[in-house]
């Protein structure tokens, strides 16, 4: 059944789930680190909550890299298409945080030009700077940067999902599916440009 | 949690030592200032450009958490990269924000840009901890 779902359908589904999840996060789930359903209560460890918050913060790196590279290579639509999806990834990760009572209000996700490419954590700033430095060389190099970002994201999400409850695993699995689609898009663009 | 003067000085000193370690490629000192996980994240960030260009390095970088030899090789190469790209920054402390038990966020400006460094206390010792950004 899963194999016949097209990428376009999957993206559409993710978008619907992403928007719906914001409502679910504020109404159906109890705050302060617990998710309750009629039959089970799931509580994350402090370490798991830290991971959720870190992944949420990290999602901004890919989005901002694609926004900046998209401004440099305006004739290449791959960056513009994927940055929209990356914004959805941020939303997914934010919903998860809020569902488990993790405050995300201190993280500036503004799309204002003054904030794109600005990161409070040095590791993320370093990553962004290196991506832009490499991507500025040529369009082909920029597309290859995108490919490596997606490969790294997929690895990170697989690690982050280990030991997490089912709803977190499902969300990370959706994010991973998104990253696989992005990877596919970058591979096609690289083949076209090579 | 009230942050006393000694703690503020300790965190300030850690921040300066962190930047010095990056400037001089002193990864051993860097590793002592941070939690192991944060150190691994730092190496992965610093190594992205080299991993992009060298497939062998990319493989090594992927294995640093589980393979001591890969870690050592990555550290040696990144140390040289850091020394070659030594950068000086203007730092100014702007705030100390307690984040619950044994966590503090240090706000500072790096060359005029707003930054944060998260710290956690382990065995009476403050360590830079990238995953300590939320209130615990």
CSV table of C-alpha atoms in Angstrom, one decimal:
chain,number,residue,atom,x,y,z
A,1,UNK,CA,0.0,0.0,0.0
A,2,UNK,CA,2.7,2.4,1.0
A,3,UNK,CA,4.7,1.9,-2.1
A,4,UNK,CA,2.0,3.2,-4.4
A,5,UNK,CA,1.8,6.6,-2.6
A,6,UNK,CA,3.5,9.2,-4.7
A,7,UNK,CA,5.8,11.8,-3.4
A,8,UNK,CA,3.3,14.6,-4.2
A,9,UNK,CA,0.6,12.8,-2.2
A,10,UNK,CA,3.1,12.3,0.7
A,11,UNK,CA,4.0,15.9,0.7
A,12,UNK,CA,0.3,16.9,0.7
A,13,UNK,CA,-0.4,14.5,3.5
A,14,UNK,CA,2.5,15.9,5.6
A,15,UNK,CA,1.2,19.4,5.0
A,16,UNK,CA,-2.2,18.5,6.2
A,17,UNK,CA,-0.9,16.6,9.2
A,18,UNK,CA,1.4,19.5,10.1
A,19,UNK,CA,-1.3,22.1,10.1
A,20,UNK,CA,-3.7,19.8,12.0
A,21,UNK,CA,-1.1,18.9,14.5
A,22,UNK,CA,-0.8,22.5,15.8
A,23,UNK,CA,-4.4,22.3,16.8
A,24,UNK,CA,-3.9,18.9,18.4
A,25,UNK,CA,-1.0,20.1,20.3
A,26,UNK,CA,-2.9,22.8,22.1
A,27,UNK,CA,-6.1,20.9,22.8
A,28,UNK,CA,-5.7,17.1,23.0
A,29,UNK,CA,-2.5,16.8,24.9
A,30,UNK,CA,-1.7,17.6,28.5
A,31,UNK,CA,1.2,20.0,29.1
A,32,UNK,CA,4.4,19.5,31.3
A,33,UNK,CA,6.0,16.6,29.5
A,34,UNK,CA,3.1,14.2,29.4
A,35,UNK,CA,1.1,13.0,26.5
A,36,UNK,CA,-2.1,11.4,27.6
A,37,UNK,CA,-4.6,9.2,25.7
A,38,UNK,CA,-7.5,7.3,26.9
A,39,UNK,CA,-5.4,4.3,27.7
A,40,UNK,CA,-1.7,5.3,28.1
A,41,UNK,CA,0.4,8.1,29.5
A,42,UNK,CA,3.8,8.6,27.9
A,43,UNK,CA,6.4,10.7,29.7
A,44,UNK,CA,9.8,11.6,28.2
A,45,UNK,CA,13.0,11.5,30.1
A,46,UNK,CA,14.8,14.9,30.6
A,47,UNK,CA,17.4,13.6,28.1
A,48,UNK,CA,14.7,12.8,25.5
A,49,UNK,CA,13.2,16.3,25.9
A,50,UNK,CA,16.6,17.8,25.4
A,51,UNK,CA,17.0,15.9,22.2
A,52,UNK,CA,13.5,17.1,21.0
A,53,UNK,CA,14.5,20.7,21.6
A,54,UNK,CA,17.9,20.4,20.0
A,55,UNK,CA,16.4,18.8,16.8
A,56,UNK,CA,13.8,21.6,16.7
A,57,UNK,CA,16.6,24.2,16.9
A,58,UNK,CA,18.7,22.4,14.3
A,59,UNK,CA,15.9,22.3,11.7
A,60,UNK,CA,16.4,26.1,11.1
A,61,UNK,CA,19.9,25.4,9.7
A,62,UNK,CA,18.7,23.6,6.6
A,63,UNK,CA,15.9,26.1,6.0
A,64,UNK,CA,18.2,29.1,6.2
A,65,UNK,CA,20.9,27.5,4.0
A,66,UNK,CA,18.3,26.8,1.3
A,67,UNK,CA,16.9,30.3,1.6
A,68,UNK,CA,20.3,31.9,1.2
A,69,UNK,CA,21.4,29.6,-1.6
A,70,UNK,CA,18.1,30.1,-3.3
A,71,UNK,CA,18.7,33.9,-3.3
A,72,UNK,CA,22.1,33.3,-4.9
A,73,UNK,CA,20.9,30.8,-7.6
A,74,UNK,CA,17.5,32.3,-8.4
A,75,UNK,CA,17.3,30.3,-11.6
A,76,UNK,CA,17.4,27.0,-9.7
A,77,UNK,CA,13.9,26.1,-8.2
A,78,UNK,CA,15.1,23.2,-6.0
A,79,UNK,CA,16.1,25.4,-3.2
A,80,UNK,CA,12.9,27.4,-3.2
A,81,UNK,CA,10.8,24.3,-3.3
A,82,UNK,CA,12.6,22.6,-0.5
A,83,UNK,CA,12.8,25.6,1.8
A,84,UNK,CA,9.0,25.6,2.0
A,85,UNK,CA,9.1,21.9,3.1
A,86,UNK,CA,11.8,22.8,5.6
A,87,UNK,CA,9.6,25.3,7.2
A,88,UNK,CA,7.0,22.5,7.6
A,89,UNK,CA,9.7,20.4,9.3
A,90,UNK,CA,10.3,23.2,11.8
A,91,UNK,CA,6.6,23.2,12.5
A,92,UNK,CA,6.5,19.4,13.0
A,93,UNK,CA,9.4,19.6,15.5
A,94,UNK,CA,7.9,22.6,17.3
A,95,UNK,CA,4.6,20.7,17.7
A,96,UNK,CA,6.4,17.8,19.2
A,97,UNK,CA,8.1,20.1,21.7
A,98,UNK,CA,4.9,21.8,22.7
A,99,UNK,CA,3.2,18.5,23.1
A,100,UNK,CA,5.7,17.5,25.7
A,101,UNK,CA,5.7,20.8,27.5
A,102,UNK,CA,8.9,22.1,26.1
A,103,UNK,CA,8.9,25.9,25.7
A,104,UNK,CA,10.0,27.0,22.2
A,105,UNK,CA,9.2,30.7,22.5
A,106,UNK,CA,12.8,31.7,23.0
A,107,UNK,CA,13.9,30.4,19.6
A,108,UNK,CA,13.8,33.1,16.9
A,109,UNK,CA,12.5,31.5,13.7
A,110,UNK,CA,11.8,34.8,11.9
A,111,UNK,CA,12.0,34.9,8.1
A,112,UNK,CA,13.2,38.5,8.4
A,113,UNK,CA,16.4,39.0,6.4
A,114,UNK,CA,18.2,40.1,9.6
A,115,UNK,CA,17.6,36.7,11.2
A,116,UNK,CA,18.1,34.3,8.3
A,117,UNK,CA,21.6,32.8,8.8
A,118,UNK,CA,21.8,34.0,12.4
A,119,UNK,CA,22.1,31.3,15.1
A,120,UNK,CA,22.6,31.7,18.8
A,121,UNK,CA,24.4,28.3,19.1
A,122,UNK,CA,28.0,28.4,17.7
A,123,UNK,CA,27.8,24.8,16.3
A,124,UNK,CA,24.8,25.7,14.2
A,125,UNK,CA,26.3,29.0,13.1
A,126,UNK,CA,29.5,27.2,12.1
A,127,UNK,CA,27.5,24.6,10.1
A,128,UNK,CA,25.5,27.3,8.3
A,129,UNK,CA,28.7,29.4,7.5
A,130,UNK,CA,30.5,26.4,6.1
A,131,UNK,CA,27.5,25.4,3.9
A,132,UNK,CA,27.2,28.9,2.5
A,133,UNK,CA,30.9,29.1,1.9
A,134,UNK,CA,30.9,25.9,0.0
A,135,UNK,CA,27.7,26.7,-1.9
A,136,UNK,CA,28.8,30.1,-3.1
A,137,UNK,CA,31.4,28.4,-5.4
A,138,UNK,CA,28.9,27.3,-8.0
A,139,UNK,CA,25.4,26.0,-8.5
A,140,UNK,CA,26.7,22.4,-8.7
A,141,UNK,CA,28.5,22.8,-5.4
A,142,UNK,CA,25.5,24.3,-3.8
A,143,UNK,CA,23.3,21.4,-4.9
A,144,UNK,CA,25.9,19.0,-3.5
A,145,UNK,CA,25.8,20.9,-0.2
A,146,UNK,CA,22.1,20.3,-0.1
A,147,UNK,CA,22.6,16.6,-0.7
A,148,UNK,CA,25.1,16.4,2.2
A,149,UNK,CA,22.7,18.3,4.5
A,150,UNK,CA,19.9,15.8,3.7
A,151,UNK,CA,22.2,12.8,4.2
A,152,UNK,CA,23.3,14.2,7.6
A,153,UNK,CA,19.7,15.0,8.6
A,154,UNK,CA,18.6,11.5,7.8
A,155,UNK,CA,21.3,10.1,10.0
A,156,UNK,CA,20.5,12.5,12.9
A,157,UNK,CA,16.8,11.7,12.8
A,158,UNK,CA,17.5,8.0,12.9
A,159,UNK,CA,19.7,8.4,15.9
A,160,UNK,CA,17.2,10.8,17.6
A,161,UNK,CA,14.3,8.4,17.2
A,162,UNK,CA,16.0,5.6,19.1
A,163,UNK,CA,14.1,4.8,22.3
A,164,UNK,CA,11.5,7.5,21.7
A,165,UNK,CA,7.7,6.9,22.1
A,166,UNK,CA,5.7,6.1,19.0
A,167,UNK,CA,4.4,9.6,18.2
A,168,UNK,CA,7.9,11.0,18.2
A,169,UNK,CA,9.2,8.1,16.1
A,170,UNK,CA,6.3,8.7,13.7
A,171,UNK,CA,7.0,12.4,13.4
A,172,UNK,CA,10.8,11.8,12.9
A,173,UNK,CA,9.9,9.1,10.4
A,174,UNK,CA,7.8,11.7,8.5
A,175,UNK,CA,10.7,14.1,8.6
A,176,UNK,CA,13.0,11.5,7.3
A,177,UNK,CA,10.6,10.7,4.5
A,178,UNK,CA,10.7,14.4,3.7
A,179,UNK,CA,14.5,14.4,3.8
A,180,UNK,CA,14.6,11.4,1.4
A,181,UNK,CA,12.4,13.4,-1.0
A,182,UNK,CA,14.7,16.4,-0.7
A,183,UNK,CA,17.7,14.1,-1.3
A,184,UNK,CA,16.0,12.7,-4.4
A,185,UNK,CA,15.4,16.3,-5.7
A,186,UNK,CA,19.0,17.3,-5.1
A,187,UNK,CA,20.3,14.1,-6.9
A,188,UNK,CA,18.1,14.9,-9.9
A,189,UNK,CA,19.3,18.5,-10.0
A,190,UNK,CA,22.9,17.5,-9.6
A,191,UNK,CA,22.6,15.0,-12.5
A,192,UNK,CA,21.0,17.7,-14.6
A,193,UNK,CA,23.7,20.3,-13.8
A,194,UNK,CA,26.7,17.9,-14.1
B,1,UNK,CA,18.2,29.5,41.2
B,2,UNK,CA,20.4,32.5,42.1
B,3,UNK,CA,23.7,32.7,40.2
B,4,UNK,CA,26.5,33.9,42.4
B,5,UNK,CA,29.6,35.8,41.4
B,6,UNK,CA,31.9,32.8,41.4
B,7,UNK,CA,29.6,30.9,39.0
B,8,UNK,CA,29.4,33.9,36.7
B,9,UNK,CA,33.2,34.1,36.6
B,10,UNK,CA,33.5,30.4,36.0
B,11,UNK,CA,31.2,30.5,33.0
B,12,UNK,CA,32.8,33.6,31.6
B,13,UNK,CA,36.2,32.0,31.9
B,14,UNK,CA,34.8,28.8,30.2
B,15,UNK,CA,33.5,30.9,27.3
B,16,UNK,CA,36.9,32.6,26.8
B,17,UNK,CA,38.7,29.3,27.0
B,18,UNK,CA,36.3,27.8,24.5
B,19,UNK,CA,37.1,30.5,21.9
B,20,UNK,CA,40.8,30.3,22.7
B,21,UNK,CA,40.7,26.5,22.1
B,22,UNK,CA,39.0,27.0,18.7
B,23,UNK,CA,41.5,29.8,17.8
B,24,UNK,CA,44.5,27.6,18.6
B,25,UNK,CA,43.1,24.3,17.5
B,26,UNK,CA,43.4,23.0,21.0
B,27,UNK,CA,40.8,20.3,20.8
B,28,UNK,CA,41.9,18.6,24.0
B,29,UNK,CA,41.1,21.7,26.0
B,30,UNK,CA,37.9,22.0,24.1
B,31,UNK,CA,36.8,18.5,25.0
B,32,UNK,CA,37.4,19.2,28.7
B,33,UNK,CA,35.2,22.3,28.6
B,34,UNK,CA,32.2,20.4,27.1
B,35,UNK,CA,30.0,17.4,27.6
B,36,UNK,CA,31.1,14.6,25.4
B,37,UNK,CA,28.0,14.8,23.3
B,38,UNK,CA,28.5,18.5,22.7
B,39,UNK,CA,32.1,17.9,21.8
B,40,UNK,CA,31.0,15.4,19.2
B,41,UNK,CA,28.5,17.9,17.8
B,42,UNK,CA,31.2,20.5,17.6
B,43,UNK,CA,33.5,18.2,15.7
B,44,UNK,CA,30.8,17.4,13.3
B,45,UNK,CA,30.1,21.1,12.7
B,46,UNK,CA,33.7,22.0,12.3
B,47,UNK,CA,34.3,19.0,10.0
B,48,UNK,CA,31.4,19.6,7.6
B,49,UNK,CA,33.5,21.4,5.0
B,50,UNK,CA,36.2,18.8,4.9
B,51,UNK,CA,33.6,16.0,4.9
B,52,UNK,CA,32.1,17.7,1.8
B,53,UNK,CA,35.4,17.5,0.0
B,54,UNK,CA,36.8,14.2,1.2
B,55,UNK,CA,34.8,11.0,1.3
B,56,UNK,CA,37.3,9.3,3.5
B,57,UNK,CA,37.0,12.1,6.1
B,58,UNK,CA,33.2,11.9,5.9
B,59,UNK,CA,33.4,8.2,6.8
B,60,UNK,CA,35.8,9.0,9.7
B,61,UNK,CA,33.5,11.8,11.0
B,62,UNK,CA,30.5,9.4,11.0
B,63,UNK,CA,32.4,7.0,13.2
B,64,UNK,CA,33.8,9.4,15.9
B,65,UNK,CA,31.3,8.5,18.5
B,66,UNK,CA,32.1,4.8,18.5
B,67,UNK,CA,35.7,4.5,17.2
B,68,UNK,CA,38.6,6.0,19.1
B,69,UNK,CA,40.9,5.8,16.1
B,70,UNK,CA,38.4,7.7,13.9
B,71,UNK,CA,38.1,10.3,16.6
B,72,UNK,CA,41.8,10.7,16.9
B,73,UNK,CA,42.2,11.1,13.1
B,74,UNK,CA,39.4,13.6,12.9
B,75,UNK,CA,40.8,15.6,15.8
B,76,UNK,CA,44.3,15.7,14.1
B,77,UNK,CA,42.9,17.0,10.8
B,78,UNK,CA,40.5,19.5,12.4
B,79,UNK,CA,43.2,20.9,14.7
B,80,UNK,CA,45.3,21.7,11.5
B,81,UNK,CA,42.2,23.3,9.9
B,82,UNK,CA,41.5,25.4,12.9
B,83,UNK,CA,45.1,26.7,13.1
B,84,UNK,CA,45.0,27.6,9.4
B,85,UNK,CA,41.7,29.5,9.8
B,86,UNK,CA,42.5,31.1,13.1
B,87,UNK,CA,39.9,33.8,13.9
B,88,UNK,CA,39.8,36.5,16.5
B,89,UNK,CA,36.4,37.5,17.9
B,90,UNK,CA,35.2,40.4,20.1
B,91,UNK,CA,33.1,38.9,22.9
B,92,UNK,CA,30.9,40.7,25.4
B,93,UNK,CA,28.8,39.0,28.1
B,94,UNK,CA,25.2,40.3,28.1
B,95,UNK,CA,23.3,38.0,30.5
B,96,UNK,CA,23.2,35.0,32.8
B,97,UNK,CA,19.8,33.2,32.7
B,98,UNK,CA,19.1,30.3,35.1
B,99,UNK,CA,17.3,27.4,33.4
B,100,UNK,CA,16.1,25.5,36.4
B,101,UNK,CA,18.2,23.1,38.4
B,102,UNK,CA,21.9,23.0,37.4
B,103,UNK,CA,21.5,24.8,34.1
B,104,UNK,CA,22.5,28.3,33.0
B,105,UNK,CA,22.3,30.1,29.7
B,106,UNK,CA,25.1,32.6,29.1
B,107,UNK,CA,24.1,35.4,26.7
B,108,UNK,CA,26.9,37.2,24.9
B,109,UNK,CA,27.6,39.2,21.8
B,110,UNK,CA,30.2,37.8,19.3
B,111,UNK,CA,31.3,40.6,17.0
B,112,UNK,CA,28.0,42.3,17.7
B,113,UNK,CA,25.8,39.3,17.0
B,114,UNK,CA,23.7,37.9,19.8
B,115,UNK,CA,24.8,34.4,20.9
B,116,UNK,CA,24.1,31.9,23.7
B,117,UNK,CA,26.1,29.3,25.4
B,118,UNK,CA,24.3,26.6,27.4
B,119,UNK,CA,25.9,25.2,30.5
B,120,UNK,CA,25.0,22.2,32.7
B,121,UNK,CA,26.5,21.3,36.1
B,122,UNK,CA,28.0,17.8,36.3
B,123,UNK,CA,29.7,16.7,39.6
B,124,UNK,CA,30.1,20.3,40.7
B,125,UNK,CA,31.6,21.2,37.4
B,126,UNK,CA,30.1,23.5,34.8
B,127,UNK,CA,30.3,22.1,31.2
B,128,UNK,CA,29.2,23.6,27.9
B,129,UNK,CA,26.2,21.5,26.9
B,130,UNK,CA,24.5,22.3,23.6
B,131,UNK,CA,21.5,20.3,24.7
B,132,UNK,CA,20.8,22.3,27.8
B,133,UNK,CA,18.9,25.1,26.1
B,134,UNK,CA,15.6,24.4,27.7
B,135,UNK,CA,14.4,24.8,31.3
B,136,UNK,CA,14.8,21.6,33.3
